[in-house]
């Protein structure tokens, strides 16, 4: 996965004054996909935690091996290297599930989310390619933009991918971490654990409640360049919901005072520059929340809000920064938050 592709969310730590019998809240943490993961589990079984840890690491390793563009042996890297139109490329169940959700998101957002932008990601210096000291030329951007079209990839029978254009290549980083969160949450639920929180690289799924019986509280970073990861801008409460944030203030560079972020507009080939600095999505799955947060960054405040307000069970908070540096919040009808 692309390192630091998404904004990190600081999980608020509360003082636990009440408990569920002898249940303890155990923290499981580690590294995956070029980032970190943190999982809080409320249970009274230490043996179960040990077993879960091994299963989590195995699951995450499988997903990373499938969709990491930083690994030459990953499925996605081997697919990108394939230059034969119409040849079937067999994929794993994980890859297929992400492609199914990606296709849905591509259509839902009218192409604002497009996984075929990988050549542009590299061109702008946000992928494996080394970042250069100059901006890409308009001609180079225009040439690579001709290859951006997620419809040029077909999913056949949930088992194979094939290219309609030989030069097409994909990057699923803006949705795959969310998928990993969902798979870990699914794994924990199968262990008959109902109260837990999963966070991978800032993407979150909260199930049930904390040890004190209250809903999980999630802090959203202040969308300011150089802000510490624990500088909280807004707080939301979650129960049996996913939460993902996308922003332009962590992974970026500046040229002549202008910021160029890792979030690219697949329609123009350029980094987004519409005033939106942060988008937070609450949804039923983290796969969807993760990808939609990126799409709304591209769509902008007006179109993004209109889309989210049409979706059942989905809410968003959009933060816009004006020319004087002040932040203004725009929330969907059902998005509830509090100030820290």
XYZ file of C-alpha atoms in Angstrom:
340
model
C 0.000 0.000 0.000
C 1.064 3.599 -0.491
C 2.631 4.843 2.693
C 0.650 7.431 4.646
C -1.958 7.547 1.891
C -4.585 8.560 4.349
C -4.856 10.874 7.316
C -4.353 9.229 10.690
C -7.106 9.278 13.298
C -6.220 9.488 16.949
C -8.305 7.106 19.052
C -9.336 8.789 22.254
C -8.463 6.965 25.438
C -11.025 7.138 28.227
C -10.815 6.301 31.916
C -12.833 3.149 32.474
C -14.975 3.548 35.576
C -17.375 0.683 34.950
C -16.898 -2.797 33.619
C -18.480 -5.850 32.115
C -17.773 -8.351 34.894
C -14.112 -9.262 34.690
C -13.699 -8.291 31.037
C -10.523 -6.467 30.160
C -9.709 -4.172 27.295
C -6.660 -5.551 25.509
C -4.643 -3.688 22.887
C -3.221 -5.590 19.919
C -0.903 -3.599 17.652
C 1.537 -4.143 14.830
C 2.616 -3.051 11.372
C 1.025 -3.715 8.005
C 0.645 -2.120 4.567
C 3.324 0.479 5.230
C 1.480 1.718 8.314
C 0.377 0.509 11.756
C -2.670 -1.179 13.175
C -4.257 -0.936 16.629
C -7.059 -3.173 17.846
C -8.875 -2.855 21.163
C -10.730 -5.968 22.291
C -13.031 -6.252 25.312
C -12.882 -9.854 26.576
C -12.008 -11.903 29.644
C -10.068 -14.556 27.692
C -6.312 -14.042 27.319
C -6.032 -17.317 25.375
C -8.522 -16.068 22.826
C -6.494 -12.864 22.362
C -3.335 -14.854 21.594
C -5.163 -16.904 18.969
C -6.746 -13.805 17.450
C -3.381 -12.047 17.125
C -1.979 -14.859 14.976
C -5.073 -14.917 12.762
C -5.020 -11.132 12.342
C -1.388 -11.071 11.245
C -2.019 -13.894 8.780
C -5.055 -12.137 7.328
C -3.240 -8.830 6.926
C -0.221 -10.520 5.333
C -2.492 -12.152 2.754
C -4.166 -8.858 1.868
C -0.850 -7.030 1.619
C 0.603 -9.747 -0.626
C -2.453 -9.403 -2.823
C -2.712 -5.617 -3.237
C 0.578 -3.936 -2.354
C 2.058 -2.008 -5.280
C 5.341 -1.921 -3.334
C 5.809 -5.685 -3.746
C 6.887 -7.019 -7.121
C 5.399 -10.416 -6.302
C 1.952 -9.118 -5.311
C -1.089 -9.913 -7.424
C -1.639 -6.276 -8.280
C 1.981 -5.735 -9.365
C 1.889 -8.825 -11.570
C -1.407 -7.692 -13.086
C 0.002 -4.233 -13.764
C 3.020 -5.799 -15.487
C 0.758 -7.811 -17.795
C 0.591 -6.109 -21.210
C -1.679 -8.516 -23.080
C -5.204 -7.374 -23.889
C -7.915 -9.917 -23.096
C -5.741 -12.421 -21.246
C -7.376 -13.751 -18.088
C -5.430 -13.093 -14.893
C -6.482 -15.247 -11.949
C -6.954 -13.389 -8.664
C -7.572 -14.273 -5.022
C -10.876 -13.893 -3.218
C -9.558 -10.804 -1.406
C -8.558 -9.124 -4.658
C -11.891 -10.040 -6.246
C -13.899 -8.610 -3.340
C -12.014 -5.323 -3.482
C -12.503 -5.129 -7.248
C -16.243 -5.744 -6.855
C -16.523 -2.890 -4.348
C -14.229 -0.711 -6.472
C -16.440 -1.144 -9.521
C -19.496 -0.142 -7.478
C -17.731 2.922 -6.094
C -16.488 3.953 -9.538
C -20.038 3.929 -10.896
C -21.591 5.536 -7.806
C -19.188 8.492 -7.910
C -19.264 8.966 -11.660
C -15.556 8.217 -11.878
C -14.455 10.518 -9.050
C -12.943 7.363 -7.561
C -10.898 5.560 -10.199
C -8.399 2.827 -9.393
C -6.639 3.155 -12.752
C -4.726 6.313 -11.785
C -1.577 4.403 -10.797
C 0.625 5.849 -13.611
C -0.334 9.352 -12.470
C 0.355 8.480 -8.829
C 3.899 7.562 -9.828
C 4.264 10.569 -12.109
C 3.449 12.950 -9.270
C 5.894 11.174 -6.956
C 3.403 9.508 -4.609
C 4.080 5.918 -5.611
C 7.178 3.778 -5.972
C 8.868 6.212 -8.349
C 11.302 8.657 -6.801
C 9.899 12.152 -6.382
C 11.608 14.661 -8.674
C 12.399 18.291 -7.888
C 10.103 19.569 -10.626
C 6.436 19.256 -11.485
C 5.276 16.939 -14.273
C 4.761 18.582 -17.652
C 1.268 19.185 -19.004
C 2.094 16.953 -21.960
C 3.113 14.030 -19.751
C -0.007 14.403 -17.600
C -2.240 14.520 -20.676
C -0.590 11.417 -22.140
C -1.028 9.344 -18.974
C -4.549 10.653 -18.456
C -5.577 8.827 -21.634
C -4.950 5.560 -19.787
C -7.198 6.432 -16.840
C -10.463 4.546 -17.236
C -11.551 1.873 -14.764
C -13.927 0.500 -17.398
C -10.853 -0.813 -19.219
C -10.630 -3.585 -16.613
C -13.130 -6.437 -16.579
C -13.845 -8.725 -13.641
C -14.814 -12.149 -14.986
C -16.737 -14.505 -12.741
C -15.270 -13.065 -9.529
C -12.096 -14.979 -10.325
C -10.291 -13.311 -13.207
C -9.281 -9.841 -14.321
C -8.570 -8.886 -17.896
C -7.400 -5.712 -19.561
C -9.128 -4.010 -22.471
C -6.090 -1.777 -22.897
C -2.547 -3.064 -22.443
C -1.187 0.063 -20.729
C -3.800 0.125 -17.949
C -2.527 -0.311 -14.376
C -4.251 0.021 -11.023
C -3.708 1.216 -7.466
C -6.249 0.182 -4.822
C -4.554 1.871 -1.860
C -7.474 4.222 -1.266
C -9.838 1.332 -0.583
C -7.700 -1.669 0.404
C -6.906 -0.494 3.952
C -10.612 -0.121 4.590
C -11.131 -3.634 3.272
C -8.431 -4.917 5.634
C -10.267 -3.281 8.555
C -13.486 -5.049 7.557
C -11.766 -8.429 7.246
C -10.152 -8.107 10.674
C -13.497 -7.069 12.182
C -15.136 -10.073 10.533
C -12.447 -12.341 11.962
C -12.937 -11.015 15.499
C -16.712 -11.409 15.289
C -16.247 -15.065 14.347
C -14.483 -15.499 17.698
C -17.773 -14.474 19.356
C -16.337 -11.134 20.514
C -18.839 -8.319 20.155
C -17.048 -5.320 21.664
C -13.920 -4.151 19.865
C -12.353 -1.444 17.746
C -10.107 -1.969 14.705
C -7.887 0.787 13.304
C -5.481 0.417 10.377
C -3.660 3.511 9.167
C -6.442 5.731 10.457
C -9.382 3.749 9.070
C -11.710 2.436 11.779
C -14.467 -0.042 12.511
C -16.122 0.111 15.954
C -18.220 -2.790 17.205
C -20.372 -2.708 20.319
C -19.094 -0.624 23.195
C -16.027 0.028 25.325
C -15.402 -1.670 28.656
C -17.311 1.098 30.423
C -20.427 0.393 28.353
C -20.210 3.625 26.352
C -19.796 3.979 22.609
C -16.332 4.289 21.126
C -15.128 7.883 20.699
C -12.963 8.766 17.704
C -10.978 11.951 17.328
C -10.407 13.484 13.888
C -7.076 15.219 13.321
C -7.011 18.949 12.837
C -6.464 19.267 9.055
C -3.500 21.585 9.382
C -0.076 21.104 7.852
C 2.310 19.855 10.517
C -0.411 19.307 13.134
C 0.496 16.597 15.687
C -1.391 13.332 15.269
C -3.056 13.851 18.651
C -4.314 17.370 17.882
C -8.054 16.776 17.771
C -10.406 18.812 15.592
C -13.719 17.001 16.092
C -14.955 13.977 18.038
C -17.494 11.402 16.861
C -19.034 8.430 18.653
C -19.319 5.101 16.869
C -21.174 1.862 17.439
C -21.266 -0.888 14.807
C -20.063 1.550 12.169
C -16.976 2.283 10.095
C -15.151 5.600 9.937
C -12.557 6.809 7.425
C -10.892 10.150 6.752
C -9.066 11.436 3.703
C -7.090 14.681 3.695
C -4.489 16.690 1.819
C -2.353 17.783 4.780
C -0.150 14.741 5.521
C 1.115 13.353 2.224
C 1.980 16.326 0.027
C 4.785 18.574 -1.160
C 4.988 22.248 -2.018
C 6.395 24.024 -5.054
C 6.584 27.828 -5.027
C 4.197 27.936 -2.073
C 1.520 25.763 -3.700
C 0.540 22.449 -2.127
C 0.328 19.286 -4.227
C -1.305 16.400 -2.367
C -1.410 12.658 -3.054
C -5.142 12.781 -3.794
C -5.422 13.039 -7.563
C -8.426 13.990 -9.644
C -8.793 11.183 -12.209
C -10.613 13.552 -14.542
C -7.850 16.167 -14.745
C -4.716 14.248 -13.767
C -3.821 16.892 -11.177
C -3.917 16.858 -7.361
C -7.222 18.096 -5.961
C -7.371 21.856 -5.442
C -10.992 22.646 -4.594
C -10.545 23.975 -1.060
C -11.543 20.701 0.618
C -8.804 19.689 3.059
C -10.494 16.815 4.884
C -13.395 14.425 4.385
C -14.630 12.008 7.064
C -17.142 9.295 6.217
C -19.293 7.137 8.508
C -20.686 4.035 6.803
C -21.599 0.417 7.324
C -18.288 -0.900 5.996
C -14.813 0.553 6.092
C -14.177 -0.529 2.503
C -16.915 1.819 1.362
C -16.052 4.610 3.822
C -12.392 4.527 2.790
C -13.030 4.806 -0.929
C -15.878 7.301 -0.594
C -13.750 9.669 1.510
C -11.263 9.884 -1.362
C -14.036 10.317 -3.928
C -15.670 13.181 -2.018
C -12.282 14.920 -1.768
C -12.287 14.868 -5.575
C -15.968 15.764 -6.010
C -15.775 18.809 -3.766
C -18.095 20.143 -1.080
C -21.323 20.659 -3.042
C -21.354 17.499 -5.143
C -19.944 15.403 -2.314
C -22.653 16.443 0.137
C -25.383 15.917 -2.434
C -24.180 12.373 -3.034
C -23.829 11.421 0.640
C -27.230 12.856 1.536
C -28.757 10.427 -0.983
C -27.101 7.381 0.594
C -28.754 5.390 3.385
C -26.622 4.732 6.454
C -23.821 7.014 5.287
C -22.759 10.388 6.692
C -19.900 12.781 6.059
C -18.046 15.771 7.447
C -16.280 17.978 4.908
C -13.755 20.564 6.070
C -12.954 23.449 3.726
C -10.095 25.904 4.205
C -10.556 29.419 2.847
C -7.849 31.653 1.359
C -7.180 33.132 4.809
C -6.513 29.717 6.304
C -9.744 29.410 8.306
C -11.648 26.118 8.462
C -15.360 25.742 7.815
C -17.352 22.544 8.399
C -20.053 21.115 6.143
C -21.846 18.021 7.421
C -24.451 15.698 5.948
C -27.876 15.734 7.563
C -27.209 12.960 10.074
C -23.563 13.541 10.939
C -23.200 14.218 14.673
C -19.952 15.445 16.180
C -18.668 17.417 19.131
C -15.809 19.816 19.644
C -12.891 18.611 21.806
